[in-house]
Structure formats: structure tokens, C-alpha cells
CSV table of C-alpha atoms and ligand atoms in Angstrom, one decimal:
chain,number,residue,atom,x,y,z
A,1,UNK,CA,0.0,0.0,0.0
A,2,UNK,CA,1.7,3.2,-0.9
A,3,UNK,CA,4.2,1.5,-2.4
A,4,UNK,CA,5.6,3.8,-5.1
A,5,UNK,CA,3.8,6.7,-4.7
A,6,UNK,CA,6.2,9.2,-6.2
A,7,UNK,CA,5.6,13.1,-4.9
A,8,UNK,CA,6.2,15.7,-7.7
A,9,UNK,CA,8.6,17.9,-6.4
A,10,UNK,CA,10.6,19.8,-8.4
A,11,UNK,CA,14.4,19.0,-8.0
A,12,UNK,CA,16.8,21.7,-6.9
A,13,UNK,CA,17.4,24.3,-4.2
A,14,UNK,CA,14.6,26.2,-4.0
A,15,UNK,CA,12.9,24.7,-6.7
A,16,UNK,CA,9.2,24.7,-6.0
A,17,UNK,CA,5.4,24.8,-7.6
A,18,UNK,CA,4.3,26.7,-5.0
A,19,UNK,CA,2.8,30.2,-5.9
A,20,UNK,CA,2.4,31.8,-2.7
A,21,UNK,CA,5.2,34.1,-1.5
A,22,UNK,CA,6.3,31.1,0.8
A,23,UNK,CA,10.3,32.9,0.9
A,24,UNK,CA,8.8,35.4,3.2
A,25,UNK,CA,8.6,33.9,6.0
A,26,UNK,CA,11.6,31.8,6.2
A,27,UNK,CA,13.9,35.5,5.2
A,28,UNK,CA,11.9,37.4,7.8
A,29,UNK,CA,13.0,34.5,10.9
A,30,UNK,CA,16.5,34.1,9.7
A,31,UNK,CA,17.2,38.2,9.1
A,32,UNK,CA,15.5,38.2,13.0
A,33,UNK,CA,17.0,35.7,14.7
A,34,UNK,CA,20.7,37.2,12.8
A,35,UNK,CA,19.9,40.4,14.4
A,36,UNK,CA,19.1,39.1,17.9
A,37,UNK,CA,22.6,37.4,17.8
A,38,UNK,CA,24.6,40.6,16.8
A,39,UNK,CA,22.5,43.2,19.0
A,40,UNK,CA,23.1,40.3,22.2
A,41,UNK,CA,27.1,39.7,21.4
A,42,UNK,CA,27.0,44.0,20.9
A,43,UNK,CA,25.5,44.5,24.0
A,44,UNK,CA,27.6,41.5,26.0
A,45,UNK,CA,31.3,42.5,24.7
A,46,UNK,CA,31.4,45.5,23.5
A,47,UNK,CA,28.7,48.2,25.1
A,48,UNK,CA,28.0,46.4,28.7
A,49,UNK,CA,27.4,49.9,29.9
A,50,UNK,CA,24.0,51.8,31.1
A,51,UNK,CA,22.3,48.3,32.0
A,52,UNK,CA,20.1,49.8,34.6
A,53,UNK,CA,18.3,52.9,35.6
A,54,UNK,CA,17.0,54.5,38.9
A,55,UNK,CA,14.0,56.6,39.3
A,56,UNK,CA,13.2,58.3,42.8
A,57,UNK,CA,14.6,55.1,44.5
A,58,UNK,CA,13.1,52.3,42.1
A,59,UNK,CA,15.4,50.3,40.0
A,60,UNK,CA,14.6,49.5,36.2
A,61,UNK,CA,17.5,46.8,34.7
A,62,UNK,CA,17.9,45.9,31.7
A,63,UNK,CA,16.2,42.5,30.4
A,64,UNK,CA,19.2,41.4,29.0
A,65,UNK,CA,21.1,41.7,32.0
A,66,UNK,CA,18.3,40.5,34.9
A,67,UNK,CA,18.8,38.4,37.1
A,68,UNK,CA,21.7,40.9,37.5
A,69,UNK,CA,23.6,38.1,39.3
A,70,UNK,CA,26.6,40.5,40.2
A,71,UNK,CA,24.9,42.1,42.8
A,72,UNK,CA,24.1,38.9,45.0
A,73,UNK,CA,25.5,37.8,47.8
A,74,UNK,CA,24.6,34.7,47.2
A,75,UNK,CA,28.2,32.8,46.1
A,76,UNK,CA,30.3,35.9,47.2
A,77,UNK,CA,29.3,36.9,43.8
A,78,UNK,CA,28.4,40.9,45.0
A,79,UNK,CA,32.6,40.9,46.2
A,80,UNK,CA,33.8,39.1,43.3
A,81,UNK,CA,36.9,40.3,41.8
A,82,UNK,CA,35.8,40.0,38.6
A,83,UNK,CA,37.6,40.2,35.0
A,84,UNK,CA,36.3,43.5,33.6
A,85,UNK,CA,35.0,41.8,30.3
A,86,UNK,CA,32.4,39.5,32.9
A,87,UNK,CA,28.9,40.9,33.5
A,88,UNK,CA,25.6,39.5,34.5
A,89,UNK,CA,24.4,38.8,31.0
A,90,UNK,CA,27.5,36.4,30.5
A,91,UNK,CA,27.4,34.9,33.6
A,92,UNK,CA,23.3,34.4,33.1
A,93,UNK,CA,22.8,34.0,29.3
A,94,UNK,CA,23.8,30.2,28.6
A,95,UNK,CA,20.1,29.4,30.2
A,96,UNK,CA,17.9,31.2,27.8
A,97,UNK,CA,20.6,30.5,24.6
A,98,UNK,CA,20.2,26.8,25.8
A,99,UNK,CA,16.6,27.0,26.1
A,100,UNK,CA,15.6,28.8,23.5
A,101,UNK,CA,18.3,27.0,21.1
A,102,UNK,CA,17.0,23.5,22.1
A,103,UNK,CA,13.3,24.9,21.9
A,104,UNK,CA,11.4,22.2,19.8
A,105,UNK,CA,9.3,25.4,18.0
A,106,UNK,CA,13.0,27.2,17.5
A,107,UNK,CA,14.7,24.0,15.7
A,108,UNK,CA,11.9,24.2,12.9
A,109,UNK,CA,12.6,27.6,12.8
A,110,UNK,CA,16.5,27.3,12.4
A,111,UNK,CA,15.8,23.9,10.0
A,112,UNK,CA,14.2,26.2,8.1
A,113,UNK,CA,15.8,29.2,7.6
A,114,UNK,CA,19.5,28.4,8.0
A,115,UNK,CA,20.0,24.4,6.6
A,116,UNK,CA,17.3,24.9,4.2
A,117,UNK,CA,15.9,20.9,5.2
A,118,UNK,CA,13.7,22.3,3.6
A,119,UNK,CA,12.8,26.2,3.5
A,120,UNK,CA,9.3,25.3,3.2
A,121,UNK,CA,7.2,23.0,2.8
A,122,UNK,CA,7.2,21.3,-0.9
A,123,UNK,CA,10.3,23.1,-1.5
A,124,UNK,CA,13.2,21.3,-2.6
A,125,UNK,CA,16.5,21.6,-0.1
A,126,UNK,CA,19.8,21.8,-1.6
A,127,UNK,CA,22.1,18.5,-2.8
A,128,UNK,CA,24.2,18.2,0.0
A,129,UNK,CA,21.0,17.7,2.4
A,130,UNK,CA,20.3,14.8,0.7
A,131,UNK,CA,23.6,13.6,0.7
A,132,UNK,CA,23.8,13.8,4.4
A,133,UNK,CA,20.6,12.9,5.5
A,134,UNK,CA,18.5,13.6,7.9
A,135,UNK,CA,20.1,11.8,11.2
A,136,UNK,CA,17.8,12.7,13.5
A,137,UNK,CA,19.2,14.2,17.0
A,138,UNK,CA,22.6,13.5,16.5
A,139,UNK,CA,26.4,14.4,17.2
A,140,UNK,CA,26.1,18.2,18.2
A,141,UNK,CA,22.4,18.1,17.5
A,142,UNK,CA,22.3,14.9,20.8
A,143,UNK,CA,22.6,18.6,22.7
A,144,UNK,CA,18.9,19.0,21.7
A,145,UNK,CA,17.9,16.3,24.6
A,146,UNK,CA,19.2,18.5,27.2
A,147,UNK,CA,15.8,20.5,26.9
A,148,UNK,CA,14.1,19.7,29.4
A,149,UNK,CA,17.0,20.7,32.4
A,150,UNK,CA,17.1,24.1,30.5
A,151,UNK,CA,13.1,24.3,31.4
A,152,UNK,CA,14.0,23.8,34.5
A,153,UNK,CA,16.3,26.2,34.9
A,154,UNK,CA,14.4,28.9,33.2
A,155,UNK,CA,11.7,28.0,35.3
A,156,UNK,CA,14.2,29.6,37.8
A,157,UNK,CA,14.8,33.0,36.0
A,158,UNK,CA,11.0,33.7,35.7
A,159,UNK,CA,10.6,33.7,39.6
A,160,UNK,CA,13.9,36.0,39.6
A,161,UNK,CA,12.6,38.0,36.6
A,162,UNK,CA,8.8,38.9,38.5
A,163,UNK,CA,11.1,39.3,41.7
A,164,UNK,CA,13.4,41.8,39.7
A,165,UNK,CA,10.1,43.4,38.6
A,166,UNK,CA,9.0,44.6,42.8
A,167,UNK,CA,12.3,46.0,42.3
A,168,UNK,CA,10.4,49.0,39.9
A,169,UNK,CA,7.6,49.2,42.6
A,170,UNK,CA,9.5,50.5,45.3
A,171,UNK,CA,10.2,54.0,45.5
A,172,UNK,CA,11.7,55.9,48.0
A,173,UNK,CA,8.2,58.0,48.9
A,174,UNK,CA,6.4,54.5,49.0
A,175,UNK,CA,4.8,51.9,46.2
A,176,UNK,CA,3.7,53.1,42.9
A,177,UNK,CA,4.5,52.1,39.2
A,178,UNK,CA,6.7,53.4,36.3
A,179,UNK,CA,6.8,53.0,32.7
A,180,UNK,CA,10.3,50.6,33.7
A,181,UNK,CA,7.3,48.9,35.6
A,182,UNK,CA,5.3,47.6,32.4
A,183,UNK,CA,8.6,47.2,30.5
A,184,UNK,CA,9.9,44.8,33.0
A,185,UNK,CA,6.6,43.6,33.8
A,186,UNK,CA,5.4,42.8,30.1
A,187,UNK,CA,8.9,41.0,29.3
A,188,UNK,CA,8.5,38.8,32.3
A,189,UNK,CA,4.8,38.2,31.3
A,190,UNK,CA,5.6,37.4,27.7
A,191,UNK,CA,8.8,35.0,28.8
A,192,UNK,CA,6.0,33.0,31.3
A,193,UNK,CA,3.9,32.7,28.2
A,194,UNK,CA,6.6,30.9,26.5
A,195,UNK,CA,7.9,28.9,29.1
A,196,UNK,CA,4.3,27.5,30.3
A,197,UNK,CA,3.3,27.1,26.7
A,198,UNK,CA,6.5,25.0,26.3
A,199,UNK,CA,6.5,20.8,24.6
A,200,UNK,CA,8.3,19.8,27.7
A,201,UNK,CA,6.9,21.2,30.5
A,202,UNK,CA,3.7,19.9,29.0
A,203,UNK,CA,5.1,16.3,29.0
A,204,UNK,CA,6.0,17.2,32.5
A,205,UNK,CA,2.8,18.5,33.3
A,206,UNK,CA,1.0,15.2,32.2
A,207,UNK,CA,2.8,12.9,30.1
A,208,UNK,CA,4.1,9.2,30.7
A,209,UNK,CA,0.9,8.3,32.2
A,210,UNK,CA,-1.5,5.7,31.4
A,211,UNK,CA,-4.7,7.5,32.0
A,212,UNK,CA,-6.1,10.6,34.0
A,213,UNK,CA,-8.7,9.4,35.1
A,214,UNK,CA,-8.6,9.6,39.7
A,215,UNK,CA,-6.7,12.0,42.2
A,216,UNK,CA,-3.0,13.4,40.7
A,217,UNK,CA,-3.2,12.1,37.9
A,218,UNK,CA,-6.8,13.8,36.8
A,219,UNK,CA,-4.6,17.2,38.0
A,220,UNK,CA,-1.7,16.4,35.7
A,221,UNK,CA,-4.1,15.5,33.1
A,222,UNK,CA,-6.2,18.6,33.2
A,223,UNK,CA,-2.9,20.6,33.8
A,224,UNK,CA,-1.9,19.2,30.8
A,225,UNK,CA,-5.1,20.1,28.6
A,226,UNK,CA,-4.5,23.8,29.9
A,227,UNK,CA,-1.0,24.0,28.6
A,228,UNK,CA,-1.8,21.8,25.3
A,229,UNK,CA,-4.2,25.4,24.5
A,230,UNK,CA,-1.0,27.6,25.5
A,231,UNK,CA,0.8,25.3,23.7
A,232,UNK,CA,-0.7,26.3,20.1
A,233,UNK,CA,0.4,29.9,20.4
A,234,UNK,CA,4.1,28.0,21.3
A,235,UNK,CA,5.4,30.5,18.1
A,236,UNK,CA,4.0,33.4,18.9
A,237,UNK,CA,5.4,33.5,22.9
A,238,UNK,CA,8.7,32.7,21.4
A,239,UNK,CA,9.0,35.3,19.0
A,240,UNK,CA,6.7,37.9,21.0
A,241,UNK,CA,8.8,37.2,23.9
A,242,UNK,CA,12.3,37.6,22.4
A,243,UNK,CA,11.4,40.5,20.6
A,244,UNK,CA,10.9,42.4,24.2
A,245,UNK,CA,13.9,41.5,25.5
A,246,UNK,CA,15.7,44.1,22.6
A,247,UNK,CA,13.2,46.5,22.9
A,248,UNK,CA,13.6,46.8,26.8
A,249,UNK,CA,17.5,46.6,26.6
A,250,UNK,CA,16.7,49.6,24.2
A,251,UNK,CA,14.2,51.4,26.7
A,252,UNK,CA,16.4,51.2,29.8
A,253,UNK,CA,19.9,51.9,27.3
A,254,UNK,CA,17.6,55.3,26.2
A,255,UNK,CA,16.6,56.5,29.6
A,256,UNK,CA,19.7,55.6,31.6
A,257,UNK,CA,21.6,57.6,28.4
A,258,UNK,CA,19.5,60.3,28.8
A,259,UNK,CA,18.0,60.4,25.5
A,260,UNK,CA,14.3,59.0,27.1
A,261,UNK,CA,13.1,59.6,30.4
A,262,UNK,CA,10.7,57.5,32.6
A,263,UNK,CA,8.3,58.7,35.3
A,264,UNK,CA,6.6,57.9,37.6
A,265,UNK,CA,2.7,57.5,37.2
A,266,UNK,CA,1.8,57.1,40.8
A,267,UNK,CA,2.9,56.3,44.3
A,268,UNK,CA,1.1,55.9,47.3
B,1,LIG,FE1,9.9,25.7,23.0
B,1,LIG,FE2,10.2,24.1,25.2
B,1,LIG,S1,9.5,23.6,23.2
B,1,LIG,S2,10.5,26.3,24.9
């Protein structure tokens, strides 16, 4: 059955019956993602400068650079003679590379856009992918299994993130809320998105069982119904989420620079 069935795709990279503008999409991720590397090693190695911002006693940081790990005690890191090329972002950003690099939504992205296996769907990829073959997770790509530790490690920067965003709420004059607020406030929403709408914590949440059907496992079962729904917008947290980490590195770079300035909208 099936036996012989013989797809008609054209041969050659790129080659393609499609008529839709199915290049777009595939350009778009790849020019993205390039600019999200260069901006990060920019901001790592050669401008680690203005990475936070106070206002009337409050403290705005920079997403890139929170959980600004240089400032806890915790490990005699706050006393740590430090080389001057090491920051917080260095010391911090090998979780959310490895998450996001291992990120089952991120490896069709990077299939797509930078191997070309394929660029799109019924889309031929070039000759050497043939050649090679698809291998599955193998050699460097065995790294890909390591996915869910990163989940739980980011699970750890989201408290720190929300913890880092009370940080904006306390003024000298009391509690109140700054535009740094909602900056730091909608990047730590939008990375909770992504990380509770993730394929492993999902399989955490309520996979590897037979049935949910009495007591924990009817919890883990409906848990994982819940994140199966967050799970369909997996795409959308990623890119929604990355995206706000440049444009508040950019918010608190302006107003600690001086060229923006944030206020205050109340305090009580
Ligand atoms: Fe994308 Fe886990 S699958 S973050």
C-alpha cells in the first residue's frame, strides 16, 4: 500500500510549484533571529554599559542583563573580583541560549531558515542535504535532549525576573508604578507565556501516564489540557517574547543615556 507513490517535487534548491510568497517567512525568521545574535554579542562585549536605571529610589534593569547576578551575595558573587570583560548577562545568558536554542518550535525555525531541510514545505533543499541525510538528533544536535534541564532552569529566572520586577515598585516615597514597571513587567509576562506554553513542560505536566482518570493524575491530566491550549500559540510567545527582551534593553539603554526619560505614574 503506498508502495511507489512518487511526490512531484521539483528538484533543486529552492525549486518549487508553490505560488504563494512562501520565501517570506523563512527570510523574515532568519534576518531576525541574525539580528538578535549581533545586538546580544553587541550589548555582551562591546557596550555592557547603562544596563540599569533608577527613578526616585526604584530600580529598572535591563532585560538582557536581569537576574543581575553580580549584585548577590549569594556565592560571594556581590565581592567578586571580577575580570572586567564578565557581566551578569555572561554569567546568566547560557540558560535562555540553551533554552531557547533546544526549543522544539526554535529548531523548525532554524531547519528552516539556515540548513534549508527544507525552506518550506514542498520546497526542494539543496544536494548536500540529501547527501547527508537527515540523522535525526545526533552528534552536536544529541545537545537538543538536554531540553528539558534548561526548562528547568528557566523556570528559575522567571521567579527571579517577577522578583526583579517589585524592584520598579519600590520607591523611596512609598509603592507606585513606572513606565520601567510595564517594561519589565510585560517581558516577564511574555517569557512565562513561553515557558508554560513549552513541549516539555507539557510532557512534565502530564505525560508518561497511562490515563487521568482519579486523584494526581486527573490534576496532571487537566494541567496538561491547559498547557496543550497555550501550547498552540508556542510560536508566537517565542518570537513575542524575544522580541521584548531588545526593545527593553533599548528602553532602559535610552533612559539611563538620557536620551528618554521614565516617570513615575503614581505612588502611594
Ligand atoms: Fe519551545 Fe520548550 S519547546 S521552549
Amino acid at each position: 500500500m503506498g508502495e511507489g507513490i512518487k511526490l512531484p517535487v521539483l528538484n533543486g534548491l529552492g525549486r518549487t510549484n508553490r505560488i504563494d510568497n512562501w520565501l517570506n517567512q523563512p527570510i523574515a525568521m532568519g534576518v531576525a533571529l541574525t539580528a538578535a545574535m549581533l545586538y546580544t554579542a553587541w550589548r555582551l562585549f562591546l557596550y555592557p554599559d547603562s544596563i540599569y536605571y533608577e527613578l526616585e529610589g526604584s530600580k529598572v534593569m535591563s532585560p538582557i542583563f536581569s537576574p543581575n547576578v553580580l549584585e548577590w551575595e549569594l556565592f560571594g558573587l556581590k565581592d567578586w573580583n571580577h575580570p572586567s570583560w564578565v557581566n551578569a548577562a555572561i554569567l546568566v545568558l547560557w540558560i535562555p541560549f540553551g533554552f531557547r536554542g533546544t526549543c522544539y518550535y526554535m529548531r523548525r525555525v532554524y531547519y528552516r531558515t539556515f540548513f534549508a531541510s527544507p525552506t518550506a514545505c514542498w520546497v526542494d533543499e539543496p544536494e548536500i542535504n540529501k547527501k547527508i541525510g537527515y540523522k535525526g538528533e545526533k552528534r552536536i544536535f544529541i545537545l537538543n535532549n538536554l531540553h528539558r534541564y534548561f526548562l528547568y532552569a528557566a523556570m528559575i529566572i522567571i521567579v527571579i525576573k517577577w522578583w526583579d520586577v517589585t524592584h520598579t515598585l519600590h520607591f523611596t516615597e512609598g509603592w507606585g508604578v513606572s513606565i520601567g514597571t510595564f517594561v519589565m513587567g510585560i517581558e516577564a509576562f511574555l517569557l512565562t507565556m513561553y515557558v508554560t506554553s513549552c513541549h516539555a513542560l507539557r510532557h512534565l505536566a502530564g505525560g508518561a501516564l497511562d490515563r487521568w482518570t482519579t486523584g494526581i493524575s486527573r490534576l496532571r491530566g487537566q494541567l496538561f489540557g491547559r498547557i496543550s491550549v497555550l501550547n498552540r500559540s508556542h510560536g508566537f510567545w517565542f518570537w513575542t517574547s524575544l522580541g521584548f527582551v531588545f526593545l527593553g534593553d533599548l528602553w532602559v539603554l535610552a533612559v539611563s543615556e538620557g536620551h528618554l526619560s521614565d516617570v513615575a505614574l503614581f505612588v502611594i
